[in-house]
CSV table of C-alpha atoms in Angstrom, one decimal:
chain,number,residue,atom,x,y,z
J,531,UNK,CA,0.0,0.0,0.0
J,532,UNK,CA,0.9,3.5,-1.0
J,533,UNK,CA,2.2,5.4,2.2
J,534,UNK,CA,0.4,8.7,2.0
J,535,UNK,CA,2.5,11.6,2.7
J,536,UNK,CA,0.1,13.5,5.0
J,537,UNK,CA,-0.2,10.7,7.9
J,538,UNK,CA,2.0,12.2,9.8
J,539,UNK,CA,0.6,15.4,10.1
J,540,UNK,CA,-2.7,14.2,10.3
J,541,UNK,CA,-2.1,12.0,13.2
J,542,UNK,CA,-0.5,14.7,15.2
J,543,UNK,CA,-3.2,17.3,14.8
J,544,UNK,CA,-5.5,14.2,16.0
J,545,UNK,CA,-3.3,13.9,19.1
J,546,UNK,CA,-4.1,17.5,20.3
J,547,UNK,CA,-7.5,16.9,19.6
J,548,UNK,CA,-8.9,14.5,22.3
J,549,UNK,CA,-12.2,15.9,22.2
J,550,UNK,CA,-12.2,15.3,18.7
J,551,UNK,CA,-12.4,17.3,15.3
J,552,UNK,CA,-15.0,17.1,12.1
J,553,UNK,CA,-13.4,16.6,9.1
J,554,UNK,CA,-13.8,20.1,7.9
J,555,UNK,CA,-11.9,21.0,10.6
J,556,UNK,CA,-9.4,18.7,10.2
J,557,UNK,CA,-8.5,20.1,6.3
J,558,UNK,CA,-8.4,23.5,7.5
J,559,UNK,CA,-5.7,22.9,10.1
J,560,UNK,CA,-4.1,20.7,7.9
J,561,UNK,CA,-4.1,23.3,5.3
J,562,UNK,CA,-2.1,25.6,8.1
J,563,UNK,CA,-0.2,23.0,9.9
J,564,UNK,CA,1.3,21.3,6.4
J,565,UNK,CA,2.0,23.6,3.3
J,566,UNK,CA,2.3,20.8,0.9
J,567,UNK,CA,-1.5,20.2,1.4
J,568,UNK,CA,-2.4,23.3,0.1
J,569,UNK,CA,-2.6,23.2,-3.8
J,570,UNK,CA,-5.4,24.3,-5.5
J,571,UNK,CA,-3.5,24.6,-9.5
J,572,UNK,CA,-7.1,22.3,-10.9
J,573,UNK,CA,-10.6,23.3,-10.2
J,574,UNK,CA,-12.1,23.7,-6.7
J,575,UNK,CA,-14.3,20.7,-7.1
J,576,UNK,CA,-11.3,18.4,-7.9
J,577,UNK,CA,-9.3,20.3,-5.4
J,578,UNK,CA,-11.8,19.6,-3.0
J,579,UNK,CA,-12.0,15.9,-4.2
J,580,UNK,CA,-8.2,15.7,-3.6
J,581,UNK,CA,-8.0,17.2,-0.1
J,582,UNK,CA,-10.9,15.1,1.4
J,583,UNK,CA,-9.1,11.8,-0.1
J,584,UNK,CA,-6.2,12.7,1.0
J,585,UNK,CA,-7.7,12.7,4.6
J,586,UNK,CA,-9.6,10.0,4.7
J,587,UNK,CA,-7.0,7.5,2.8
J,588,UNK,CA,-4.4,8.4,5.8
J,589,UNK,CA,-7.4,8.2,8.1
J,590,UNK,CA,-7.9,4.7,7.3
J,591,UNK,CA,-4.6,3.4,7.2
J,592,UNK,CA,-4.3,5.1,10.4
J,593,UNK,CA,-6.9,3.1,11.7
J,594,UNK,CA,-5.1,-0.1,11.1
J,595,UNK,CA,-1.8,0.8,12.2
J,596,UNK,CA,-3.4,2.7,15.8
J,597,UNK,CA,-5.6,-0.8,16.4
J,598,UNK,CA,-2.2,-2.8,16.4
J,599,UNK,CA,-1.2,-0.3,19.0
J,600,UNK,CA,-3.7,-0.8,21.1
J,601,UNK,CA,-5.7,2.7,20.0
J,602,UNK,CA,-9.3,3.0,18.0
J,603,UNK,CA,-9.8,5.8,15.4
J,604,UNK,CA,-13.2,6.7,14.9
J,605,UNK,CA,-14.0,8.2,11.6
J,606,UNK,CA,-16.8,10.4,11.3
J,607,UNK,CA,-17.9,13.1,8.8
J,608,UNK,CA,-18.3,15.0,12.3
J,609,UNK,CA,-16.0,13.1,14.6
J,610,UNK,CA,-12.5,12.1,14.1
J,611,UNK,CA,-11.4,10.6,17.7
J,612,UNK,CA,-8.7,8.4,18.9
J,613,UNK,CA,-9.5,6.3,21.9
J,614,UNK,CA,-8.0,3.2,23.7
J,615,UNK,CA,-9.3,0.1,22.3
J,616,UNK,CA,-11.6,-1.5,25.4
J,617,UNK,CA,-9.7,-4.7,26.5
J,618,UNK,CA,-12.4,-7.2,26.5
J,619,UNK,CA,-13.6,-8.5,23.6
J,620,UNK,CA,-12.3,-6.9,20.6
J,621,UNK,CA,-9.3,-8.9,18.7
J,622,UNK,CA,-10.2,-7.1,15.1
J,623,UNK,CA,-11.0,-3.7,13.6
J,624,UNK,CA,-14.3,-3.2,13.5
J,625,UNK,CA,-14.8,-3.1,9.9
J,626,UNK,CA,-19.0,-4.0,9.1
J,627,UNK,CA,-20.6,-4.0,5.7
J,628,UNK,CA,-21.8,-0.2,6.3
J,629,UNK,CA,-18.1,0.6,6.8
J,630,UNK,CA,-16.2,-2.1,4.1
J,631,UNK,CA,-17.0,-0.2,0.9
J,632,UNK,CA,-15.5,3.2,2.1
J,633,UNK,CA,-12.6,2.0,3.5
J,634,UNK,CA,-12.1,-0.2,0.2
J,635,UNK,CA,-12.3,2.9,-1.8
J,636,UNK,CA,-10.3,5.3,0.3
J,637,UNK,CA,-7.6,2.3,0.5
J,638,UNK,CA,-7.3,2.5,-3.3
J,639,UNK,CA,-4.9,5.1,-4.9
J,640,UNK,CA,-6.4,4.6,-8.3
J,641,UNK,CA,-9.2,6.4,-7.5
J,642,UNK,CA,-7.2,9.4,-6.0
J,643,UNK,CA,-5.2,9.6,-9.8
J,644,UNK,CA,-7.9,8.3,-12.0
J,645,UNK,CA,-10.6,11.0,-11.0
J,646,UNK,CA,-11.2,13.9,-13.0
J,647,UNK,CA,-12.3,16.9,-12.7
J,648,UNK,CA,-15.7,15.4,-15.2
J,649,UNK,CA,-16.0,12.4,-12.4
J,650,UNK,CA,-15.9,14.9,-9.3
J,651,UNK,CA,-18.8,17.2,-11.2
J,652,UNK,CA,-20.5,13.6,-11.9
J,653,UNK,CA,-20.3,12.4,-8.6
J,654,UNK,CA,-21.8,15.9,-7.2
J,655,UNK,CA,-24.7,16.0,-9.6
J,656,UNK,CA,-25.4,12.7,-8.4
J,657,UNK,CA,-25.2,13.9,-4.7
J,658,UNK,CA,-27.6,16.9,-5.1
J,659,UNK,CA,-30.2,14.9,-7.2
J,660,UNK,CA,-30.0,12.8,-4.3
J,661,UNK,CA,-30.3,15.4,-1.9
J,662,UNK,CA,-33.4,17.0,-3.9
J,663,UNK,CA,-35.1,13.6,-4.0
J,664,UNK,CA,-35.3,13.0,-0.2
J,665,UNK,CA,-36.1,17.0,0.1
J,666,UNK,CA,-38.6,16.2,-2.6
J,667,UNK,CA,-40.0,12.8,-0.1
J,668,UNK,CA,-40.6,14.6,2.4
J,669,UNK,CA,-42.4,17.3,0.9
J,670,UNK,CA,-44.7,14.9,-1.0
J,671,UNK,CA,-45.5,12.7,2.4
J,672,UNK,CA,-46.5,15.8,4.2
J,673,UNK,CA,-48.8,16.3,1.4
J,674,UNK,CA,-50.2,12.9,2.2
J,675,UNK,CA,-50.2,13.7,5.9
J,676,UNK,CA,-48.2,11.0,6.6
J,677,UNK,CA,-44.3,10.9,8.8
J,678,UNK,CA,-41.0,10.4,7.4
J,679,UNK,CA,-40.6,6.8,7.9
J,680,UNK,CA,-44.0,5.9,6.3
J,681,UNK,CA,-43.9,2.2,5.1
J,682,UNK,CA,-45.9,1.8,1.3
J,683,UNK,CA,-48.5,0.7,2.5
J,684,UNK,CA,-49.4,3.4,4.2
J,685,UNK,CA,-48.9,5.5,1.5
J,686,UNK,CA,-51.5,3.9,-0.6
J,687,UNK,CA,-54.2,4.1,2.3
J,688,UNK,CA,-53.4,7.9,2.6
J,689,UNK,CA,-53.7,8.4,-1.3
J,690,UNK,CA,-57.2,6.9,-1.4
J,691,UNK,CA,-58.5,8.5,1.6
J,692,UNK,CA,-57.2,12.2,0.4
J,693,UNK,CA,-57.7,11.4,-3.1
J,694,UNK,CA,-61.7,10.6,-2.2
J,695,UNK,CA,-61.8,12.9,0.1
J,696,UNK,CA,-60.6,15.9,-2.1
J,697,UNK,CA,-61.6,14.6,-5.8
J,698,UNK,CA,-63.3,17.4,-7.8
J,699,UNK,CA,-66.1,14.9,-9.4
J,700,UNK,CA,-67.2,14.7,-5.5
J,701,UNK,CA,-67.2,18.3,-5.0
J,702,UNK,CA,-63.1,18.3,-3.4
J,703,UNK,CA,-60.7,21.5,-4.7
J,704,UNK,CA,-59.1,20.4,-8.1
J,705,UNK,CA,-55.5,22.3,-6.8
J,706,UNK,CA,-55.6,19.9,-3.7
J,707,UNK,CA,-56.4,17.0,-5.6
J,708,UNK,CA,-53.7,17.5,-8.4
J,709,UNK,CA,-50.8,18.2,-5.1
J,710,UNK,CA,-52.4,14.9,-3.8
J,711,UNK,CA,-51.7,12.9,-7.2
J,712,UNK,CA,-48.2,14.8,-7.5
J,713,UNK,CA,-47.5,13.3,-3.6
J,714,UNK,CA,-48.3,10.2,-4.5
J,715,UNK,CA,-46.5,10.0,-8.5
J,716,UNK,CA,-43.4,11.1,-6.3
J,717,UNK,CA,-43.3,8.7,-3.9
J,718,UNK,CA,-44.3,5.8,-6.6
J,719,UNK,CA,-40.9,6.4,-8.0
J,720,UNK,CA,-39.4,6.7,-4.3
J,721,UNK,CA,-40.6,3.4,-3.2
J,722,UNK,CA,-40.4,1.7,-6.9
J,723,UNK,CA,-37.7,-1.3,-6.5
């Protein structure tokens, strides 16, 4: 594995952190503490891209190298903490299926030098659509009256009752009927397999 050049920096700006530090925070002292981690020569997307890599590939093989120490880095979005490993019980990094994929991808160098600045705009566009489709969820089950974690059945059973309830054929207000429908098209494609 690729040693990444920043560990070392990143590790001791950890250490006088023990109440721990959000990634954000950790670039922007990074950025002070080490002047080699400041280049911005590409576009601010791909810069961006770079920087946050950079981070969380030493952050995971941080990880590994702390845990045969005896030490557990957490890694958080929010949270970046190193604490003792408890002694009872735990003989391996705790590396789930939630976690697996991430590290995988951090871990991997090729996709530090074989993204461009077309993938990072991609991969954003992909995050905001995203974004705009839970934003877009919510919106449409508070419509249907219904709470966030409405399963689909009780979607439907919503739909019918409002749609009845507010049909114009049976005297209901056309505008309320047609953001009832557009509720219910959204989440069809929300729930679809």
């Amino acid at each position: 594995m690729q040693e990444n050049p920043f560990k070392a920096s990143i590790l001791a700006l950890i250490k006088v952190s023990p109440t721990g530090l959000s990634e954000y925070d950790l670039i922007q002292r990074l950025q002070e503490y080490d002047q080699a981690f400041a280049f911005d020569d590409e576009s601010p997307n791909l810069v961006l891209f770079r920087k946050h890599f950079l981070v969380m590939n030493a952050l995971y093989q941080l990880q590994t190298e702390l845990f045969n120490d005896g030490w557990y880095l957490s890694i958080s979005p929010l949270d970046i903490r190193l604490a003792p490993v408890p002694g009872a019980g735990i003989s391996a990094l705790p590396t789930g299926n939630a976690v697996a994929p991430l590290r995988e991808y951090y871990l991997s160098w090729d996709n530090f030098s074989q993204t461009s600045h077309a993938d990072v705009e991609t991969m954003l566009n992909r995050f905001m659509e995203r974004y705009l489709a839970i934003d877009e969820r919510l919106e449409a089950l508070k419509i249907l009256e219904l709470p966030a974690e409405a399963p689909w059945e009780a979607v439907k059973l919503s739909y019918r009752r409002l749609a009845a309830l507010h049909h114009p054929d049976k005297g209901g207000d056309p505008e309320c009927f047609r953001a009832i429908r557009g509720a219910y098209e959204i989440l069809l494609r929300c729930y679809a397999p």
